[in-house]
Every structure is written in C-alpha cells, then in structure tokens.
C-alpha cells in the first residue's frame, strides 16, 4: 500500500488523517520534544545543584519536601548543603573592602583565607534546635555551612589585611598593592 506524505501542517500539529487510523501513533510531537529535552538534561546535568519538589509518601499530611541532586544525580542530605554568602565588594583609592552579613556566626566558626588576588570566607551558622520542624510556619533563614570565594580586581597586600565584625557585619579591608611604588636598592660588595 502506498503511503502519502503528511502535509506540513499535519507534521507540525501532530494530527493524523482518517486514512492513518490503522497506524499506531505512540507519541505526539510535544511528547517527543519533552523526551529529547529530558535526555539532554540527563546527559548534561547542570553544574549548580538542582532542586526538585518531591511529595511525601504520607497521604494524611502531604507536605512537599525538596530533594537536592548533585552533579552525579545522587540525593544529597539537605543538612549537608553549603550556602553561598552574599557580599558587597567595593574599592576606595587605596583599599578593596568586602562586607558580608554574618549575624549569628560565632567568631571561632568563621574562617578567612586570603591570597593576593582572592579571598575565601567560610563559616557555619547554627540554628535553633529546640523548635521542631512541624512547629515552623516559615523557615526562610539559612542555617548551616556557607562559603564564598571572591576574585579580587586588584592584587592586595595580604600582610596588611584586616577583618572586623560589627553588629553582625563582617568588614574585610584589603590594601591594594601599589604597583607604582619604587625603591632604590644599594649594591653591596662581598
């Protein structure tokens, strides 16, 4: 039996003519596109973590919970997730200044690592463990470990850097390297 080629509209819309009723159609074009997208997402997982809502198995209290997938598409414990610290970075004539809100972080839980062109801030904010999860109406604050690495626009003098915390605001002052500074060197005879 001779098959007729589908019209452009039939191929675009995914419709079939009455003559094609005996053919079994498994997919609509939308389903085929969705499957292709799913295949691409599986082959190329995003580098950042992805959150997907998952329904609870209990029908009585079906609360959505979030399942976090890492690069290998494995489930990650939400308590082990690492947050990213929000920062402001600006400059003055002689310094680069980094400010970050670290309210609730004990000084011993805050670690700074500085190189000439990069600053890393790591820390841990411990939450209130006396309140059960079911007693919360809103739980929007981040509790747990956090880190932030900042690439600096200028080289800095790491020996002269200083960090202070004032009312929950971490202020890191990084003096810029003065590339125009010159010194005279005397040659000694040995």
Short mmCIF file of C-alpha atoms in Angstrom, two decimals:
data_model
loop_
_atom_site.label_atom_id
_atom_site.label_comp_id
_atom_site.label_asym_id
_atom_site.label_seq_id
_atom_site.Cartn_x
_atom_site.Cartn_y
_atom_site.Cartn_z
CA UNK A 1 0.00 0.00 0.00
CA UNK A 2 1.32 3.40 -0.97
CA UNK A 3 1.72 5.86 1.92
CA UNK A 4 1.05 9.51 1.38
CA UNK A 5 3.44 12.02 2.83
CA UNK A 6 1.91 14.06 5.68
CA UNK A 7 1.32 17.70 4.98
CA UNK A 8 3.43 20.33 6.69
CA UNK A 9 0.51 21.26 8.95
CA UNK A 10 -0.10 17.61 9.92
CA UNK A 11 3.57 17.19 10.81
CA UNK A 12 3.62 20.48 12.72
CA UNK A 13 0.38 19.91 14.64
CA UNK A 14 0.89 16.18 15.09
CA UNK A 15 -2.53 15.39 13.67
CA UNK A 16 -3.22 12.36 11.55
CA UNK A 17 -5.66 11.91 8.74
CA UNK A 18 -8.53 9.38 8.75
CA UNK A 19 -6.54 7.12 6.41
CA UNK A 20 -3.80 6.79 9.03
CA UNK A 21 -6.14 5.38 11.71
CA UNK A 22 -4.82 1.87 11.34
CA UNK A 23 -1.29 3.10 12.04
CA UNK A 24 -0.39 3.13 15.70
CA UNK A 25 0.88 6.53 16.80
CA UNK A 26 2.89 6.37 20.02
CA UNK A 27 3.88 10.00 20.50
CA UNK A 28 2.70 13.45 19.77
CA UNK A 29 5.42 15.90 18.67
CA UNK A 30 5.22 17.61 22.08
CA UNK A 31 5.93 14.32 23.86
CA UNK A 32 8.86 13.62 21.55
CA UNK A 33 10.32 17.06 22.26
CA UNK A 34 9.85 16.59 26.02
CA UNK A 35 11.66 13.24 25.87
CA UNK A 36 14.53 14.76 23.89
CA UNK A 37 14.84 17.54 26.47
CA UNK A 38 14.84 15.00 29.31
CA UNK A 39 17.58 13.01 27.55
CA UNK A 40 19.72 16.13 27.17
CA UNK A 41 19.22 17.05 30.82
CA UNK A 42 20.26 13.58 31.94
CA UNK A 43 23.33 13.53 29.70
CA UNK A 44 24.39 17.04 30.72
CA UNK A 45 23.48 17.70 34.38
CA UNK A 46 23.79 21.31 35.49
CA UNK A 47 26.93 22.23 37.39
CA UNK A 48 24.97 24.01 40.10
CA UNK A 49 22.73 21.99 42.35
CA UNK A 50 19.14 21.50 41.22
CA UNK A 51 16.12 21.29 43.50
CA UNK A 52 13.11 19.21 42.54
CA UNK A 53 9.96 19.08 44.68
CA UNK A 54 9.07 15.59 45.87
CA UNK A 55 5.78 14.68 47.54
CA UNK A 56 5.75 12.95 50.90
CA UNK A 57 4.60 9.33 50.99
CA UNK A 58 2.13 10.05 53.81
CA UNK A 59 -1.29 10.94 52.34
CA UNK A 60 -2.53 12.39 55.65
CA UNK A 61 0.00 15.25 55.70
CA UNK A 62 1.29 15.57 52.16
CA UNK A 63 3.90 18.29 52.66
CA UNK A 64 6.27 18.95 49.79
CA UNK A 65 9.90 18.40 50.60
CA UNK A 66 12.87 19.17 48.43
CA UNK A 67 15.19 16.56 47.06
CA UNK A 68 18.51 18.04 46.04
CA UNK A 69 20.50 16.45 43.26
CA UNK A 70 24.21 16.95 42.83
CA UNK A 71 26.25 16.62 39.61
CA UNK A 72 26.13 12.82 39.77
CA UNK A 73 22.32 12.96 40.16
CA UNK A 74 22.50 11.44 43.64
CA UNK A 75 20.37 12.56 46.56
CA UNK A 76 22.17 14.98 48.88
CA UNK A 77 21.29 15.42 52.54
CA UNK A 78 19.79 18.94 52.91
CA UNK A 79 21.69 19.36 56.18
CA UNK A 80 24.96 18.89 54.29
CA UNK A 81 24.26 21.56 51.67
CA UNK A 82 26.58 24.53 51.63
CA UNK A 83 25.14 28.01 51.29
CA UNK A 84 26.73 30.91 49.47
CA UNK A 85 27.45 34.04 51.48
CA UNK A 86 26.13 37.30 50.00
CA UNK A 87 28.76 40.03 49.82
CA UNK A 88 29.32 43.63 48.80
CA UNK A 89 32.74 44.34 47.28
CA UNK A 90 33.84 47.90 46.58
CA UNK A 91 37.01 49.96 46.41
CA UNK A 92 38.43 53.18 47.70
CA UNK A 93 41.59 54.83 46.40
CA UNK A 94 43.84 52.55 48.49
CA UNK A 95 41.70 49.56 49.54
CA UNK A 96 39.31 46.88 48.42
CA UNK A 97 36.57 46.37 51.01
CA UNK A 98 34.39 43.29 51.36
CA UNK A 99 31.27 43.37 53.54
CA UNK A 100 29.08 40.39 54.42
CA UNK A 101 26.27 39.79 56.91
CA UNK A 102 27.39 37.08 59.31
CA UNK A 103 24.87 37.61 62.12
CA UNK A 104 24.60 34.54 64.31
CA UNK A 105 28.05 33.21 63.37
CA UNK A 106 30.48 32.73 66.24
CA UNK A 107 33.97 34.16 65.55
CA UNK A 108 35.51 30.71 66.04
CA UNK A 109 33.19 29.37 63.29
CA UNK A 110 34.38 31.97 60.75
CA UNK A 111 37.49 31.27 58.64
CA UNK A 112 39.13 33.64 56.16
CA UNK A 113 41.74 32.70 53.59
CA UNK A 114 43.45 35.47 51.62
CA UNK A 115 45.82 35.40 48.65
CA UNK A 116 47.00 38.35 46.56
CA UNK A 117 44.05 38.01 44.17
CA UNK A 118 41.38 36.02 46.03
CA UNK A 119 39.51 35.88 49.35
CA UNK A 120 37.60 32.87 50.67
CA UNK A 121 35.16 33.21 53.57
CA UNK A 122 33.89 30.01 55.21
CA UNK A 123 31.68 29.66 58.22
CA UNK A 124 28.84 27.95 59.99
CA UNK A 125 25.61 29.40 61.37
CA UNK A 126 23.87 27.11 63.87
CA UNK A 127 20.10 27.34 64.09
CA UNK A 128 17.65 26.90 66.92
CA UNK A 129 17.42 23.15 67.53
CA UNK A 130 14.80 23.40 70.30
CA UNK A 131 11.98 24.04 67.79
CA UNK A 132 10.68 21.07 65.81
CA UNK A 133 10.27 21.26 62.04
CA UNK A 134 6.47 20.91 62.29
CA UNK A 135 6.20 23.96 64.59
CA UNK A 136 7.55 26.37 61.95
CA UNK A 137 5.17 28.49 59.90
CA UNK A 138 8.00 29.98 57.81
CA UNK A 139 11.57 28.76 57.67
CA UNK A 140 13.44 31.07 55.31
CA UNK A 141 16.71 31.77 57.13
CA UNK A 142 19.76 29.78 56.11
CA UNK A 143 21.35 27.64 58.81
CA UNK A 144 24.43 25.53 58.23
CA UNK A 145 27.76 25.93 56.49
CA UNK A 146 28.45 28.59 53.90
CA UNK A 147 31.35 29.63 51.74
CA UNK A 148 32.17 32.36 49.28
CA UNK A 149 35.25 32.85 47.14
CA UNK A 150 35.77 36.33 45.73
CA UNK A 151 38.20 37.06 42.90
CA UNK A 152 39.70 40.46 43.51
CA UNK A 153 40.01 43.07 40.74
CA UNK A 154 43.45 44.21 42.05
CA UNK A 155 46.28 42.50 43.88
CA UNK A 156 46.32 43.18 47.61
CA UNK A 157 48.88 43.25 50.42
CA UNK A 158 47.89 40.18 52.43
CA UNK A 159 50.13 41.06 55.38
CA UNK A 160 48.27 44.34 55.94
CA UNK A 161 44.73 42.96 55.56
CA UNK A 162 42.33 43.20 58.49
CA UNK A 163 38.88 41.83 59.30
CA UNK A 164 36.41 43.10 61.91
CA UNK A 165 32.85 42.16 62.82
CA UNK A 166 30.48 44.90 63.93
CA UNK A 167 26.83 44.16 64.78
CA UNK A 168 26.77 41.07 62.51
CA UNK A 169 28.52 42.80 59.60
CA UNK A 170 31.90 41.35 58.61
CA UNK A 171 34.20 44.01 57.13
CA UNK A 172 37.41 42.91 55.40
CA UNK A 173 39.84 45.69 54.44
CA UNK A 174 42.45 44.75 51.85
CA UNK A 175 45.10 47.37 50.98
CA UNK A 176 45.85 47.45 47.24
CA UNK A 177 49.35 46.68 46.00
CA UNK A 178 50.95 49.94 44.91
CA UNK A 179 52.44 48.95 41.56
CA UNK A 180 53.88 52.44 41.04
CA UNK A 181 55.87 52.35 44.29
CA UNK A 182 59.61 52.32 43.74
CA UNK A 183 62.55 51.89 46.00
CA UNK A 184 66.29 52.27 45.49
CA UNK A 185 68.46 49.29 46.13
CA UNK A 186 72.09 49.71 47.13
CA UNK A 187 74.55 47.24 45.75
CA UNK A 188 76.86 45.78 48.37
CA UNK A 189 80.25 44.39 47.65
CA UNK A 190 81.04 40.95 49.05
#
